Coordinates of C-alpha atoms in Angstrom, one line a residue:
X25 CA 24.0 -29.3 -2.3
X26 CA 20.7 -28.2 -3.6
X27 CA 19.4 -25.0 -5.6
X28 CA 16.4 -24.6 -3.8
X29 CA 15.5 -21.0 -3.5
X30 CA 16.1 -21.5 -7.9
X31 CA 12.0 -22.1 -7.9
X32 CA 11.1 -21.7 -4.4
X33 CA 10.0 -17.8 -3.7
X34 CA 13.3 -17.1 -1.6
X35 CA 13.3 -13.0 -0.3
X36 CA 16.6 -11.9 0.6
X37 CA 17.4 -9.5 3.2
X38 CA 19.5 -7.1 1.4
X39 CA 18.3 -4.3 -0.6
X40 CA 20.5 -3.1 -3.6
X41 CA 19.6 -0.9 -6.3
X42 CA 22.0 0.0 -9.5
X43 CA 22.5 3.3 -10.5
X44 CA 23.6 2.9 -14.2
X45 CA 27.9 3.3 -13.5
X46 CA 28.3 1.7 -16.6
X47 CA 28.6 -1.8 -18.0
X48 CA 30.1 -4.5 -15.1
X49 CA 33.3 -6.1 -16.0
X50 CA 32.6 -9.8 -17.0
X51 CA 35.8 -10.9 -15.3
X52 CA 34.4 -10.0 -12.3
X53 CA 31.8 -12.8 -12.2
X54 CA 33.1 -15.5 -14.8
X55 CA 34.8 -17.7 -12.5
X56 CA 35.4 -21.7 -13.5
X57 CA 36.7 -22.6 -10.4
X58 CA 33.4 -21.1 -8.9
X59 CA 31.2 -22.8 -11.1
X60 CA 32.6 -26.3 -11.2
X61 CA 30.1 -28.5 -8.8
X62 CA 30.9 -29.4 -5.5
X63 CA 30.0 -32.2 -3.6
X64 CA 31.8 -35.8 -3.5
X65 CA 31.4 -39.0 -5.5
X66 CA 30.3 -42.5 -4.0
X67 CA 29.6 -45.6 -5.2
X68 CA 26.6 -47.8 -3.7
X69 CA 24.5 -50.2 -5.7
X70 CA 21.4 -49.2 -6.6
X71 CA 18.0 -50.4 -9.3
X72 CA 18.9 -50.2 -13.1
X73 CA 15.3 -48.0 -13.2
X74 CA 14.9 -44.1 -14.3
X75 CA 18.1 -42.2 -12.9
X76 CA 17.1 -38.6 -13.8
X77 CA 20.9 -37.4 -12.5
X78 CA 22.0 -39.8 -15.6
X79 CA 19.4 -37.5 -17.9
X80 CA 21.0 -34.6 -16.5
X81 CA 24.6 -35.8 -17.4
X82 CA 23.2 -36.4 -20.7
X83 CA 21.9 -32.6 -21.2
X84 CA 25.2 -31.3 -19.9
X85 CA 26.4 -33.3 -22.7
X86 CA 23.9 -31.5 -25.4
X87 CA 23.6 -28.6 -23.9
X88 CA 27.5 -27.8 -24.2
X89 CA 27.9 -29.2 -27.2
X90 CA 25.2 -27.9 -29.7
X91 CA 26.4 -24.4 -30.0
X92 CA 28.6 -22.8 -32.0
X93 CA 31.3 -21.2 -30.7
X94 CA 32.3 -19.6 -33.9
X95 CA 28.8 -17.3 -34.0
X96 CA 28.6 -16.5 -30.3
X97 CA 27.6 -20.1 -29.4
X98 CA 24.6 -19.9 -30.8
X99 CA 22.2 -23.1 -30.5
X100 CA 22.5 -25.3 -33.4
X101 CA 19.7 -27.7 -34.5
X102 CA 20.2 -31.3 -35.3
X103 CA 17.7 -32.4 -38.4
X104 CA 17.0 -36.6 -39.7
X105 CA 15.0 -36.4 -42.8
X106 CA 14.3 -39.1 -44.9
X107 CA 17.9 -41.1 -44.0
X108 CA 19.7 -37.9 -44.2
X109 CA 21.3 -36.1 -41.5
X110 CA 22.1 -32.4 -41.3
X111 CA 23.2 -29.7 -38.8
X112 CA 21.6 -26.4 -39.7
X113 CA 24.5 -24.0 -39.8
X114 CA 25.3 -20.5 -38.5
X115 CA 22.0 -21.4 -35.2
X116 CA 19.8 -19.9 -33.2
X117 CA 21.0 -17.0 -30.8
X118 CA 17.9 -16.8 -29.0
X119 CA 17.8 -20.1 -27.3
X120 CA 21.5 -19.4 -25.6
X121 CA 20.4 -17.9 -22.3
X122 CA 18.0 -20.8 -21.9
X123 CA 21.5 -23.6 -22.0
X124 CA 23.2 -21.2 -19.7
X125 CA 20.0 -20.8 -17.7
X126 CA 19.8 -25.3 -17.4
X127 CA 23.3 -26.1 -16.7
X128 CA 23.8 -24.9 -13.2
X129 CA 20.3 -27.3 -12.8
X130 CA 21.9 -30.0 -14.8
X131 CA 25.4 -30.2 -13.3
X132 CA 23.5 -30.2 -9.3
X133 CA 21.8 -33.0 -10.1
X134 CA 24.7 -34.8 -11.3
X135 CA 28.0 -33.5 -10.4
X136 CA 29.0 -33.4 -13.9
X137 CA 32.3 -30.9 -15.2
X138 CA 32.4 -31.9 -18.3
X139 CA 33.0 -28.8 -20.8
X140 CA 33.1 -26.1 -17.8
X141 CA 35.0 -23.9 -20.2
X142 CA 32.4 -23.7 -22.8
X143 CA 29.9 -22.7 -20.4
X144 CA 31.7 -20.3 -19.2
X145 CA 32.7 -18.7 -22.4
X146 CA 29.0 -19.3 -23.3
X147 CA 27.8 -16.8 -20.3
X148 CA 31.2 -14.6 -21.3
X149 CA 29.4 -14.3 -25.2
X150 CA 26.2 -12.7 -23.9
X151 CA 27.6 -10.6 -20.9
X152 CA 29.6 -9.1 -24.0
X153 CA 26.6 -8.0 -25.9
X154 CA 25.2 -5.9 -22.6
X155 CA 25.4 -2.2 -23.2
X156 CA 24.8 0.7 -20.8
X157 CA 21.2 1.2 -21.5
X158 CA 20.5 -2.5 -20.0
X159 CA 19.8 -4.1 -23.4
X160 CA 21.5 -7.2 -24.7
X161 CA 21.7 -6.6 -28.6
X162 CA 22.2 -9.8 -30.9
X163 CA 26.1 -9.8 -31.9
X164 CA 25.2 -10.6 -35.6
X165 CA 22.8 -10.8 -38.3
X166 CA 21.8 -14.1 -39.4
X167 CA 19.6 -14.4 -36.5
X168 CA 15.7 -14.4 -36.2
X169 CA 16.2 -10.4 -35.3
X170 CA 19.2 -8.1 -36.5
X171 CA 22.3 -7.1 -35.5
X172 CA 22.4 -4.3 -32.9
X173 CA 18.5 -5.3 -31.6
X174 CA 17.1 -6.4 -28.5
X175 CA 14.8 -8.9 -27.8
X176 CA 12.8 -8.4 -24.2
X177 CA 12.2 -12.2 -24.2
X178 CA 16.0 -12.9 -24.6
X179 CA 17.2 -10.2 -22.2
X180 CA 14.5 -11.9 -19.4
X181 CA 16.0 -15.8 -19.6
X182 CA 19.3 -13.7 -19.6
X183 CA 18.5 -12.4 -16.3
X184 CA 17.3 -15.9 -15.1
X185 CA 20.1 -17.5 -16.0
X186 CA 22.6 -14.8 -13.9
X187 CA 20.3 -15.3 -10.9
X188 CA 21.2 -19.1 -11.4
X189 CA 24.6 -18.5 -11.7
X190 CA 24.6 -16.1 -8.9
X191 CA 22.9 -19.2 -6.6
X192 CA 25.3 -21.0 -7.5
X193 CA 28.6 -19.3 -7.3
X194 CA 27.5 -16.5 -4.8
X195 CA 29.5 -13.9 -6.4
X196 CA 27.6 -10.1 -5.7
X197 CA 28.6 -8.7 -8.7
X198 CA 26.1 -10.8 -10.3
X199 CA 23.5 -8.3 -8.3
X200 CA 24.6 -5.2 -10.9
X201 CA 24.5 -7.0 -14.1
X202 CA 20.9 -8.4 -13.2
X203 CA 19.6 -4.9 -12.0
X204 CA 21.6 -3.2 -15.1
X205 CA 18.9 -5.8 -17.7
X206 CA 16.1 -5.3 -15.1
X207 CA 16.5 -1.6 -16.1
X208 CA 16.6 -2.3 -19.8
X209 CA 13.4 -4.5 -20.0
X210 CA 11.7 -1.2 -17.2
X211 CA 12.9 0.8 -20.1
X212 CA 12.1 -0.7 -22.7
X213 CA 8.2 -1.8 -21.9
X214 CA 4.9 0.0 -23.8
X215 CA 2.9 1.4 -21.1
X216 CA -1.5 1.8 -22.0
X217 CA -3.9 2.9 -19.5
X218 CA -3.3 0.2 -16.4
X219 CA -1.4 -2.4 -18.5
X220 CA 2.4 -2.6 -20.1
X221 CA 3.5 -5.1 -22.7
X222 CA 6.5 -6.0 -24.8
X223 CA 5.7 -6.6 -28.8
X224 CA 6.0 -9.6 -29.5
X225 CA 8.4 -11.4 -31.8
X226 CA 10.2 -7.9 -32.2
X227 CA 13.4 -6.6 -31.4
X228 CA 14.4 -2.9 -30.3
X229 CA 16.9 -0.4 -31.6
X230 CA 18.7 1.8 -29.4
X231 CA 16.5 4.5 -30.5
X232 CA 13.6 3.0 -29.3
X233 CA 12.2 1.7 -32.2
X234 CA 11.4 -1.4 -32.9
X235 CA 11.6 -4.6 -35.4
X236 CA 9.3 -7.6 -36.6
X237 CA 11.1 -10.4 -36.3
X238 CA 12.7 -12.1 -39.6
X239 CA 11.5 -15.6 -39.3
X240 CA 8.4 -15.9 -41.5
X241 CA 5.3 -14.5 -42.9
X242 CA 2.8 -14.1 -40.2
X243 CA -0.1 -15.4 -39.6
X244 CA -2.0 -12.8 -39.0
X245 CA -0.6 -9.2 -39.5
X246 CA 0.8 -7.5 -36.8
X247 CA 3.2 -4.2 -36.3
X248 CA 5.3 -3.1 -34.1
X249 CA 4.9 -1.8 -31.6
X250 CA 1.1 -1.9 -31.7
X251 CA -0.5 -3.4 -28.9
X252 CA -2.0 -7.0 -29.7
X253 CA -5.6 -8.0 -30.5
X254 CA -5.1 -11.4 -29.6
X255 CA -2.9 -13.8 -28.2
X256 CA -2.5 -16.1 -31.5
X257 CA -1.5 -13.1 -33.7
X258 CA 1.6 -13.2 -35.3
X259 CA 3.6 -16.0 -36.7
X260 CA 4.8 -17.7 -32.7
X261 CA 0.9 -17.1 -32.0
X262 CA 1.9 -16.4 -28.2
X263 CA 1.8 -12.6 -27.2
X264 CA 1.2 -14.3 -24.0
X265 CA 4.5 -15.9 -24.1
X266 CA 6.4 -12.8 -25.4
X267 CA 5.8 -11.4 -22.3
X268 CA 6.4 -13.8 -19.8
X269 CA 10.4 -14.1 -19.0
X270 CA 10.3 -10.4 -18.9
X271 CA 8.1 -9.9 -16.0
X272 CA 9.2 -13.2 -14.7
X273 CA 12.5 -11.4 -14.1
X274 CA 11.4 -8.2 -12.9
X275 CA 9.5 -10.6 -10.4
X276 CA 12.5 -12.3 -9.2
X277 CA 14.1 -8.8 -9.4
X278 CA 11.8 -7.6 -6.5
X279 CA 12.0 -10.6 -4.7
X280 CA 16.2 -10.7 -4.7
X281 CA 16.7 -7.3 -4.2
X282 CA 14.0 -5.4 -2.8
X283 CA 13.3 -2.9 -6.3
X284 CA 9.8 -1.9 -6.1
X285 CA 9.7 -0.6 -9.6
X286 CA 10.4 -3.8 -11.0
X287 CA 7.2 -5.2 -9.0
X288 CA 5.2 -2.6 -10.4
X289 CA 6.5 -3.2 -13.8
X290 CA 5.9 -6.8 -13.3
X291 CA 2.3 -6.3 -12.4
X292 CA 1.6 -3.9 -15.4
X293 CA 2.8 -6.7 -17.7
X294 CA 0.7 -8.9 -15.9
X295 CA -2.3 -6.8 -16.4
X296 CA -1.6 -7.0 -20.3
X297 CA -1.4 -10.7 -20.2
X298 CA -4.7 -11.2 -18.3
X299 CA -6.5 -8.9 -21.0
X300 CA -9.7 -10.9 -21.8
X301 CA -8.3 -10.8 -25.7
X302 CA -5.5 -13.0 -24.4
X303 CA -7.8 -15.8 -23.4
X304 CA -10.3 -17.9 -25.1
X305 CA -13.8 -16.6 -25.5
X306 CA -16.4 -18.9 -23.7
X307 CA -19.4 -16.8 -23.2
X308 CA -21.5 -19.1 -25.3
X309 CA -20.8 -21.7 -22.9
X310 CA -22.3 -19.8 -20.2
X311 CA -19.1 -18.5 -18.6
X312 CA -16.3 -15.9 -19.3
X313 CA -12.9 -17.4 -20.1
X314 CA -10.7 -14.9 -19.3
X315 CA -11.8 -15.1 -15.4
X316 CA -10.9 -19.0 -15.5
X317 CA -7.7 -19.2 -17.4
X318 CA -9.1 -20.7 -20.1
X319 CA -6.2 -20.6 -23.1
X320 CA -5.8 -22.3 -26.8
X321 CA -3.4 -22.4 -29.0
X322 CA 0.5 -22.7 -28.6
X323 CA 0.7 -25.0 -25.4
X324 CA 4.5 -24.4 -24.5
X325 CA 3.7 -20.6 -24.9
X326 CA 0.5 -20.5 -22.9
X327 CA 3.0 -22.0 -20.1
X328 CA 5.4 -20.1 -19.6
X329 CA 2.9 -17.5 -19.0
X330 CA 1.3 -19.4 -16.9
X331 CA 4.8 -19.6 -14.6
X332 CA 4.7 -15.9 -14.7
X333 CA 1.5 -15.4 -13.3
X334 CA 2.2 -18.2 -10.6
X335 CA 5.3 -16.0 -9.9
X336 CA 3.4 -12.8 -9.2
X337 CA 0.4 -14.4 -7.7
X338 CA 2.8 -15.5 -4.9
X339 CA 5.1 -12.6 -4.9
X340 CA 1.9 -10.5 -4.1
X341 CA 0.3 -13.0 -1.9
X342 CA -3.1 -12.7 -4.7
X343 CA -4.9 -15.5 -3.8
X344 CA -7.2 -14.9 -6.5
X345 CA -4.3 -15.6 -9.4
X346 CA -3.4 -18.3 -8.1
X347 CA -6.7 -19.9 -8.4
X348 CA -6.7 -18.6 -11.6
X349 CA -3.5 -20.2 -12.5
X350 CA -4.5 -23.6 -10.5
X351 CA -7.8 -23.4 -13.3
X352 CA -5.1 -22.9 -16.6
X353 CA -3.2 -25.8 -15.4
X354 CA -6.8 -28.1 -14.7
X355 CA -7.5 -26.6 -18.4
X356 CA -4.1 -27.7 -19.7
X357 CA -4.8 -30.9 -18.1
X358 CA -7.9 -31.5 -20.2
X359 CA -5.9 -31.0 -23.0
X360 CA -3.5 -33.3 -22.4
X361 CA -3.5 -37.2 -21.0
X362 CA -2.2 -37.0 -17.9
X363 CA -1.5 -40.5 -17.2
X364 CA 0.7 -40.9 -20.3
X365 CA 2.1 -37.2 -19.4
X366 CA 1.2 -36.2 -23.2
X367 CA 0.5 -32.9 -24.3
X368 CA 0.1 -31.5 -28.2
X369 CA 2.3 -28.8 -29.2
X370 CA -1.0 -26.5 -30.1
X371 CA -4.8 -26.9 -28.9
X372 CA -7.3 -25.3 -31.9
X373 CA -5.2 -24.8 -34.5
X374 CA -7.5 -25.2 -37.0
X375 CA -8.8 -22.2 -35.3
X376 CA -6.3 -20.1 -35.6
X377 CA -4.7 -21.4 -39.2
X378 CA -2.1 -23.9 -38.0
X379 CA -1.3 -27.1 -39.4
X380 CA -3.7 -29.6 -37.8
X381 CA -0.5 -31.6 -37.3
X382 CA 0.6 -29.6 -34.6
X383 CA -2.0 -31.2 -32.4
X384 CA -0.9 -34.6 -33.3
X385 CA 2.7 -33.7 -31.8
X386 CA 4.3 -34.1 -28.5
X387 CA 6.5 -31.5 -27.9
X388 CA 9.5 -31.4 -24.5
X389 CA 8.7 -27.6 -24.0
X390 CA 5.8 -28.2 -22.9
X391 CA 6.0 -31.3 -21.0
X392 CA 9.0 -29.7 -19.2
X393 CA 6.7 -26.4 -18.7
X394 CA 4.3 -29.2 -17.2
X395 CA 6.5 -30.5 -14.4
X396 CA 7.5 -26.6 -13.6
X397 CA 4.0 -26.0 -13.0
X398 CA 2.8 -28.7 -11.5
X399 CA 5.4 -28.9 -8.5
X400 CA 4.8 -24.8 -8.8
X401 CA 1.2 -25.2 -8.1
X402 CA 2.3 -27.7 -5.4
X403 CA 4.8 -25.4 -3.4
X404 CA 2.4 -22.6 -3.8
X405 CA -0.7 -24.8 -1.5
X406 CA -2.8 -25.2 -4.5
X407 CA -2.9 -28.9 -5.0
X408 CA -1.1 -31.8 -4.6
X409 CA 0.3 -32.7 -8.5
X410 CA 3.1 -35.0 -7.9
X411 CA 1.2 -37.8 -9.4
X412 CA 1.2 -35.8 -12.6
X413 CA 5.0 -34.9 -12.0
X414 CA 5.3 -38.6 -12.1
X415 CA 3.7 -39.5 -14.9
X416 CA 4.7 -37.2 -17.0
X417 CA 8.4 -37.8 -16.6
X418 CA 8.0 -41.4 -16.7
X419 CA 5.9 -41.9 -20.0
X420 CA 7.1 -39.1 -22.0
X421 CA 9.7 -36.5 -20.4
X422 CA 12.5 -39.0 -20.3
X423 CA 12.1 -40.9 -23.4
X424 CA 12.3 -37.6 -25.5
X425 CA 15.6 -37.4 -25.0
X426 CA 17.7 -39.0 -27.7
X427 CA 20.8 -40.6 -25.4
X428 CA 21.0 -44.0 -27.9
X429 CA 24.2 -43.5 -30.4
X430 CA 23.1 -46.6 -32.0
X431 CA 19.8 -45.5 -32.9
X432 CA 21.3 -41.8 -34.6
X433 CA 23.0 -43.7 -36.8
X434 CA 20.1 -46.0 -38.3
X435 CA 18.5 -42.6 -38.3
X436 CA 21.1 -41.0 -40.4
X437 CA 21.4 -43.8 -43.0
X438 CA 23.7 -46.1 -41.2
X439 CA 27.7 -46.3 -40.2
X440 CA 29.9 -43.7 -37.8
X441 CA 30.6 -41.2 -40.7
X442 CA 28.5 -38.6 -38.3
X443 CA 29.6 -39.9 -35.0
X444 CA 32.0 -36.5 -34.6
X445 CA 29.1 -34.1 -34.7
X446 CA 26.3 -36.7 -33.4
X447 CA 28.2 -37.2 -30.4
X448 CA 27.9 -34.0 -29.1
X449 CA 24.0 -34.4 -29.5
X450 CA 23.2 -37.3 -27.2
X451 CA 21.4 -35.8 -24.6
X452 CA 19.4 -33.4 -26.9
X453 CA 15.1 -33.9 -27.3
X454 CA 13.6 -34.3 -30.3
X455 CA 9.6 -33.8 -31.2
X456 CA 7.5 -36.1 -30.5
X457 CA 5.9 -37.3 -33.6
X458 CA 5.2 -40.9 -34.1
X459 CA 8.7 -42.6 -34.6
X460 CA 12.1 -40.8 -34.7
X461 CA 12.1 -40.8 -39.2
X462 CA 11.5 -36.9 -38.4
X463 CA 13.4 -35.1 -35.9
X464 CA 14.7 -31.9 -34.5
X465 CA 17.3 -31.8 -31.5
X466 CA 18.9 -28.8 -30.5
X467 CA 16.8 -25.7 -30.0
X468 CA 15.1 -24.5 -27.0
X469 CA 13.2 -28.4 -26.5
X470 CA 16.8 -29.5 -24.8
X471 CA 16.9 -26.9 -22.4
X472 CA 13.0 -26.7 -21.6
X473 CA 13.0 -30.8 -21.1
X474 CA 15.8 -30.4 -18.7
X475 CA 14.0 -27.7 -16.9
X476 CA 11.6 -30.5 -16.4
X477 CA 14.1 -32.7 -15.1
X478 CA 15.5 -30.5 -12.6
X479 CA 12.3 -29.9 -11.2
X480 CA 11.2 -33.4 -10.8
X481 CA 14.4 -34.6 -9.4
X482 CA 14.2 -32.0 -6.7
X483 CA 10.8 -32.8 -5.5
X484 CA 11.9 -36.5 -5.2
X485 CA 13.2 -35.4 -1.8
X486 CA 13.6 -32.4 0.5
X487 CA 14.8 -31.9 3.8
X488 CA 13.8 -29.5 6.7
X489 CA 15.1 -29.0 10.6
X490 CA 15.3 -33.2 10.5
X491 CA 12.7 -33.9 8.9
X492 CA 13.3 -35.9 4.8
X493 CA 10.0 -35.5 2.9
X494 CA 9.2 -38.0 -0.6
X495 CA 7.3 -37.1 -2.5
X496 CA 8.3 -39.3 -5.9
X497 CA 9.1 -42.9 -5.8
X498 CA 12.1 -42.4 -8.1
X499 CA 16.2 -42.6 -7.6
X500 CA 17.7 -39.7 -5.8
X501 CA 20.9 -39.8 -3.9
X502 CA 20.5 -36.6 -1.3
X503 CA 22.8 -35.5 1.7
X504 CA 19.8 -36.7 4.1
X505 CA 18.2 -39.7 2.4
X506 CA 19.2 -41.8 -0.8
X507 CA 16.0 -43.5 -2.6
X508 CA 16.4 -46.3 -4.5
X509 CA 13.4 -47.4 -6.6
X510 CA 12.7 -50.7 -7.8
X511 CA 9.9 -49.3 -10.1
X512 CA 8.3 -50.4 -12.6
X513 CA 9.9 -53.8 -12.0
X514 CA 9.5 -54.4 -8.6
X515 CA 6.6 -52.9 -6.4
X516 CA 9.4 -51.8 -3.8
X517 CA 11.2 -48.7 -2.7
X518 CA 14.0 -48.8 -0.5
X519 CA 14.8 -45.5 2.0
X520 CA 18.8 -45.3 3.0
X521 CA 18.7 -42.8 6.4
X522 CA 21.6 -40.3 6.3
X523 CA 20.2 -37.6 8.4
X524 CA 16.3 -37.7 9.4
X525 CA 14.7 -38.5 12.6
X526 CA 11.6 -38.5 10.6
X527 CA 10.4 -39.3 7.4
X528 CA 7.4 -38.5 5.4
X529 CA 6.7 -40.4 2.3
X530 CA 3.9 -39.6 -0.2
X531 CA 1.3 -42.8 -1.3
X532 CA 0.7 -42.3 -4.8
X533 CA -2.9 -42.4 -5.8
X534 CA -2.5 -45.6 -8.0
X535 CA -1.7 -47.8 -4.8
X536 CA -3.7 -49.4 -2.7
X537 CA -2.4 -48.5 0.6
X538 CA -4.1 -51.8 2.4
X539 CA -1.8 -53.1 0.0
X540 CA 1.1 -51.4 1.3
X541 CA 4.0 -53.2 3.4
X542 CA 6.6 -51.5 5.5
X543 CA 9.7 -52.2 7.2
X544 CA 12.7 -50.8 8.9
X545 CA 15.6 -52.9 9.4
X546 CA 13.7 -55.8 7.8
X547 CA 11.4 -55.5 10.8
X548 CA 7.7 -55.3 9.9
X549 CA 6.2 -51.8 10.7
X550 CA 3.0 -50.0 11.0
X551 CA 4.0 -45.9 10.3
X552 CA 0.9 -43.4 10.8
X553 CA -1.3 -42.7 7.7
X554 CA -1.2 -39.2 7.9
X555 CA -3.6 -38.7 4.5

């Protein structure tokens, strides 16, 4: 089974709107039965080469296992620092609707129940925190906001991750708790002239008021709820970001169940977001940057909002955001190399008063925002970006993660003292600086890099009315086709038939396709060369 309407634009034909009867009963949707993956095991033999449904396994495995159930499974972070190893206590509240968001993703791919308890009670520790007025409010102080706040950001991954859940399991009462946070983040958004924003990095009382958040000194000044001057303001540097799982979900909100308001809200955001303040100023190169998605500055944030846009510019059938969107993505592309699928964590920070070593680092947020966008773009008819897909999960994606036990140990100064606590890591994605003697797993990197994942491994293969399409030349077991891929080893991929009367498989660009031999049955063939 497959969660294909999760990122294709899927419209269903009901039309349901809630009317504010209160807070749903979590019971009513928290299910393990319904949640544990279905399908059936098989052995076959296949190439010892990438196996991204072996990554996934591995992120169940992190992603289940670096919270704390003790502080309403917050995210913890996993630190080595000079041969010392520490886990930050207490952890990060914020990133938990991004691990419940991944694992229905993660467990598709690869059938995996380990710890379906401690996702469930994860989802059961934020449904808890949802109040009548739609908000989520953070359970605790200790966090990067206070107790009794709401975050906008946090409340739209929140919604994400039901609509996930909801795909998965199928249970309708998921429909009332998404409308009932749709309402909260309608409610809770700053209307000026044409456009709507959320502040960013700030949380809101149930008054109405609002809070900067309690990380760090920013920046560059900013308070709440003003609107922002720029998009690198703050201490994040993203207003950009700040916005964009908010309207995302209002998006998806309209597209599930028909609410117009959220559409409009959606596109008010949106509106904020394409400001020209929000996007680099290029006049003296002889053209305006804000009509050709031309961004700097916090790559993973940048993104997301890219996503966002790509959402809405399809939703509305606006062909003219989604060449604007297809021109971020050539711009992130020049940021980045492609063909080693490398990206730095910030473009211009000496612009904007970063560290200048933020440009020298790799980080999985953004590379798994890159394969999101990139088969995004794809979907949408802008482009065809699978070789990018390829090469960016092949030369960087995969080997962020941190799956070798061996390795954590030299990290940490050596012997199994750790092994409890370490254990529960593997599968996490650390920063990608140049060797592993700094490194922070945990945090939002380990869900974002398995965003990434998911959406790679899906575009491997797809199947329509008898017809398997491949697109990637990597290992995918599928109900239609299994691919197994000799690569980089061996210049051969082999195609076992379940299910098509036709397939069609994508050349890459770096093959010569007079090069190229093919065969069915070990008979010599000649298919049509459709490109």
């Amino acid at each position: 089974h497959c969660l294909a309407g999760i990122h294709g634009l899927i419209v269903f034909c009901y039309s349901v709107a809630y009317v504010g009867a209160g807070v749903p009963n979590p019971s009513d949707v928290l299910d393990l039965e319904a949640i544990r993956p279905a399908g059936e095991f098989r052995e076959s033999l296949a190439p010892d080469t990438l196996d991204l449904a072996q990554h996934a396994a591995w992120s169940v495995n992190a992603l289940t296992g670096n919270v704390n159930p003790d502080k309403f499974y917050a995210v913890l972070y996993m630190h080595f620092l000079a041969d010392k190893f520490k886990v930050e206590e207490g952890g990060n509240w914020d990133i938990l609707p991004k691990n419940i968001r991944a694992l229905p993703y993660m467990r598709n791919m690869c059938g995996s129940s380990q710890a379906l308890d401690v996702e469930l009670e994860m989802m059961r520790a934020m449904l808890e925190q949802v109040r009548e007025d739609g908000q989520i409010y953070y359970p605790a102080d200790g966090f990067h906001h206070p107790k009794d706040t709401s975050l906008p950001w946090f409340n739209g991954i929140a919604v994400l991750a039901m609509m996930n859940w909801y795909e998965r399991d199928g249970k309708p009462g998921w429909k009332d708790w998404i409308s009932l946070v749709c309402g909260g983040l309608k409610d809770a958004v700053i209307r000026v002239e044409d456009r709507a924003y959320y502040p960013p990095e700030s949380s809101r009382n149930p008054d109405g008021t609002w809070n900067w958040t309690l990380r760090h000194k920013p920046f560059y000044p900013y308070n709440p709820p003003d609107e922002f001057d720029f998009d690198q303001q703050g201490y994040e540097g993203s207003a950009k970001f700040e916005q964009s799982y908010s309207f995302r979900a209002l998006v998806w909100n309209y597209l599930m169940q028909g609410d117009r308001e959220s559409l409009e809200t959606a596109r008010a955001v949106a509106n904020f977001v394409l400001k020209p303040s929000m996007w680099e100023d290029t006049s003296m190169e002889g053209y305006p940057g804000y009509e050709h998605g031309i961004w700097a500055g916090h790559v993973h944030g940048n993104i997301a909002s890219h996503h966002a846009l790509l959402n809405l510019a399809v939703a509305d059938d606006n062909n003219w955001l989604k060449q604007f969107v297809r021109e971020a993505y050539d711009h992130t592309v020049r940021n980045g190399v492609v063909r080693m699928g490398w990206l730095p964590s910030w473009t211009l920070p000496w612009k904007y008063r970063r560290g200048v070593g933020t440009h020298a680092t790799d980080e999985p947020c953004n590379l798994g925002d890159w394969v999101m966008q990139a088969v995004n773009l794809t979907d949408a008819g802008m482009g065809d970006y699978w070789d990018d897909v390829d090469s960016i999960v092949r030369n960087h994606l995969a080997t962020h993660q941190i799956v070798n036990l061996e390795e954590m140990r030299r990290l940490a100064g050596g012997g199994d003292e750790h092994d409890e606590v370490m254990k529960k890591f593997v599968g996490s994605f650390n920063q990608g600086y140049k060797s592993w003697t700094w490194a922070a797993t945990g945090s939002c990197c380990t869900a974002n890099g398995a965003f990434g994942f998911y959406y790679a491994w899906h575009g491997i293969t797809r199947f329509d009315r008898g017809v398997a399409t491949v697109n990637l030349f990597l290992n995918r077991a599928s109900e239609w086709m299994d691919i197994d891929s000799h690569l980089p080893y061996e210049g051969k991929v082999v195609l076992h038939n379940k299910r098509a009367h036709t397939a069609l498989v994508r050349i890459p660009a770096w093959i010569r396709k007079d090069t190229i031999r093919s065969f069915v049955n070990d008979r010599p063939v000649r298919p049509a060369d459709t490109g």
